[in-house]
Tab-separated table of C-alpha atoms and ligand atoms in Angstrom:
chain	number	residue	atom	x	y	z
A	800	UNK	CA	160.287	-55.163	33.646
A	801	UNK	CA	160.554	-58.873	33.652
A	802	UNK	CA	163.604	-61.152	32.365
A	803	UNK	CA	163.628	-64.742	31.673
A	804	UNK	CA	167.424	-66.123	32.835
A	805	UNK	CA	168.576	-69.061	30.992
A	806	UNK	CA	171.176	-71.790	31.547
A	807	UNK	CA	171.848	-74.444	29.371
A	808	UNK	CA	173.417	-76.923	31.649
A	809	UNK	CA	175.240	-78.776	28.865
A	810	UNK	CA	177.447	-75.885	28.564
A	811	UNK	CA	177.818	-75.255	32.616
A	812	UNK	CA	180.860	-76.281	33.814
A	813	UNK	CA	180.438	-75.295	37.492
A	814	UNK	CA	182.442	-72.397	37.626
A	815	UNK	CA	180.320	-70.378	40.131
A	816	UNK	CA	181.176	-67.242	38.609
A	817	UNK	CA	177.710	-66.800	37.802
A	818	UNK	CA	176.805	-66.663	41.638
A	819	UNK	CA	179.319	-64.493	42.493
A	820	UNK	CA	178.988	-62.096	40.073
A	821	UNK	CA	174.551	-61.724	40.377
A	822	UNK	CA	173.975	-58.719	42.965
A	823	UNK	CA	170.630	-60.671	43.396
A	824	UNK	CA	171.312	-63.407	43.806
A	825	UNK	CA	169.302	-65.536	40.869
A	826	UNK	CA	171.524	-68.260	41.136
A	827	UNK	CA	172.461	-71.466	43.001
A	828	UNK	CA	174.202	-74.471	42.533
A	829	UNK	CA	172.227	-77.740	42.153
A	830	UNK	CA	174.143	-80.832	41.510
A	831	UNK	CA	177.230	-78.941	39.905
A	832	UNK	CA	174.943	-76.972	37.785
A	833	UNK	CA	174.209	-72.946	38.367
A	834	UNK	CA	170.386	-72.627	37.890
A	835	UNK	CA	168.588	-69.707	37.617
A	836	UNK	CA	166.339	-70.254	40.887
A	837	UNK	CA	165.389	-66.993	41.688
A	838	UNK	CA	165.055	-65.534	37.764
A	839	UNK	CA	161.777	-63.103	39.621
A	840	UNK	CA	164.880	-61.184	41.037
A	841	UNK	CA	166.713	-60.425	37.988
A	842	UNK	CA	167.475	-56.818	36.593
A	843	UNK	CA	168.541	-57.269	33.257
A	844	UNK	CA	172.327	-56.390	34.114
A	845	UNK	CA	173.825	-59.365	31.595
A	846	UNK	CA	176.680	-59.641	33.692
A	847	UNK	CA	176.309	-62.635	34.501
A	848	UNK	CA	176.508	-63.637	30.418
A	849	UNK	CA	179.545	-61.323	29.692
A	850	UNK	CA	181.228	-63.662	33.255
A	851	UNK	CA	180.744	-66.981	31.848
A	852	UNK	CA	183.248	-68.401	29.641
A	853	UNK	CA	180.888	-71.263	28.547
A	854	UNK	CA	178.539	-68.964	27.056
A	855	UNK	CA	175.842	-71.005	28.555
A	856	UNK	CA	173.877	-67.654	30.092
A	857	UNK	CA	171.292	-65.945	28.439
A	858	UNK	CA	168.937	-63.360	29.166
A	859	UNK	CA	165.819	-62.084	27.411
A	860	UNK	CA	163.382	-59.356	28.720
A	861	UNK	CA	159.969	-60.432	28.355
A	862	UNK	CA	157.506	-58.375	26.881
A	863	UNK	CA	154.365	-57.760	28.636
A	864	UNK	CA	151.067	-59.509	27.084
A	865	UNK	CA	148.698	-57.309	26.647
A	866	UNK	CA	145.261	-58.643	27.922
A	867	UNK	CA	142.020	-59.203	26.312
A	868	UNK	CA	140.480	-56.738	27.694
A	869	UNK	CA	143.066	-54.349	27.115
A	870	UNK	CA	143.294	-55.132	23.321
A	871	UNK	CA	139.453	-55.287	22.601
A	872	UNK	CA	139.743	-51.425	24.699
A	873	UNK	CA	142.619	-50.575	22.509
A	874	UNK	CA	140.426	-51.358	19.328
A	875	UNK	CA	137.371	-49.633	20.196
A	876	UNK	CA	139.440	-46.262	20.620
A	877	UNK	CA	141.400	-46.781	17.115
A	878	UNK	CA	137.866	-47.249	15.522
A	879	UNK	CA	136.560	-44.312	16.603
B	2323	SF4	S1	179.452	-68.872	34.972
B	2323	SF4	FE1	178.686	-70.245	33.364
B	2323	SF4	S2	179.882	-72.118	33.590
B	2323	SF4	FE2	180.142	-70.943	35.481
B	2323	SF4	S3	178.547	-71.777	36.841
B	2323	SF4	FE3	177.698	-69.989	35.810
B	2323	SF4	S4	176.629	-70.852	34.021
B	2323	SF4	FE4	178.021	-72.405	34.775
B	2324	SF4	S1	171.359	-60.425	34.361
B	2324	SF4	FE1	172.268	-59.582	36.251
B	2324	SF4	S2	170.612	-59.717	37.755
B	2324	SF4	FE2	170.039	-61.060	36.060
B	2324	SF4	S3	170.782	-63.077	36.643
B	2324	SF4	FE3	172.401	-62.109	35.420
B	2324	SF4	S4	173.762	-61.101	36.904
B	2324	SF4	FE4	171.825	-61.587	37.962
């Protein structure tokens, strides 16, 4: 499962507790900013929205595409 991390630096305020909070580590700081560097590593825990005040954190789990392949596979078996 993948998750797409994002924060809307207008909101940030710097706080860190984003960073301390992320068991894996996702985040550093970057000019005052939290950024979600390493957003590969992320689990889908949210605690990193329910820590920030700002409410600048979200997180979404992305859906897998399914391929081309896979679909036109998919089709040929429902046709049957
Ligand atoms: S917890 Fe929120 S305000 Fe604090 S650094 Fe992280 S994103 Fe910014
Ligand atoms: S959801 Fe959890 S793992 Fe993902 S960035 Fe936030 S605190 Fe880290």
């Amino acid at each position: 499962m993948a998750f797409r991390v994002f924060v809307d630096n207008e909101k940030c305020k710097g706080c860190e507790e984003c960073l301390e909070v992320c068991t894996v580590n996702v985040f550093e700081m970057r000019k005052g900013k939290s950024i979600p560097v390493y957003e590969g590593e992320c689990i889908g825990c949210r605690s990193c929205v329910e820590v920030c005040k700002e409410k600048a954190i979200a997180v979404d789990e992305l859906k897998p595409e399914m391929s081309e392949t896979a679909y036109l596979l998919l089709r040929e078996i429902l046709s049957d």
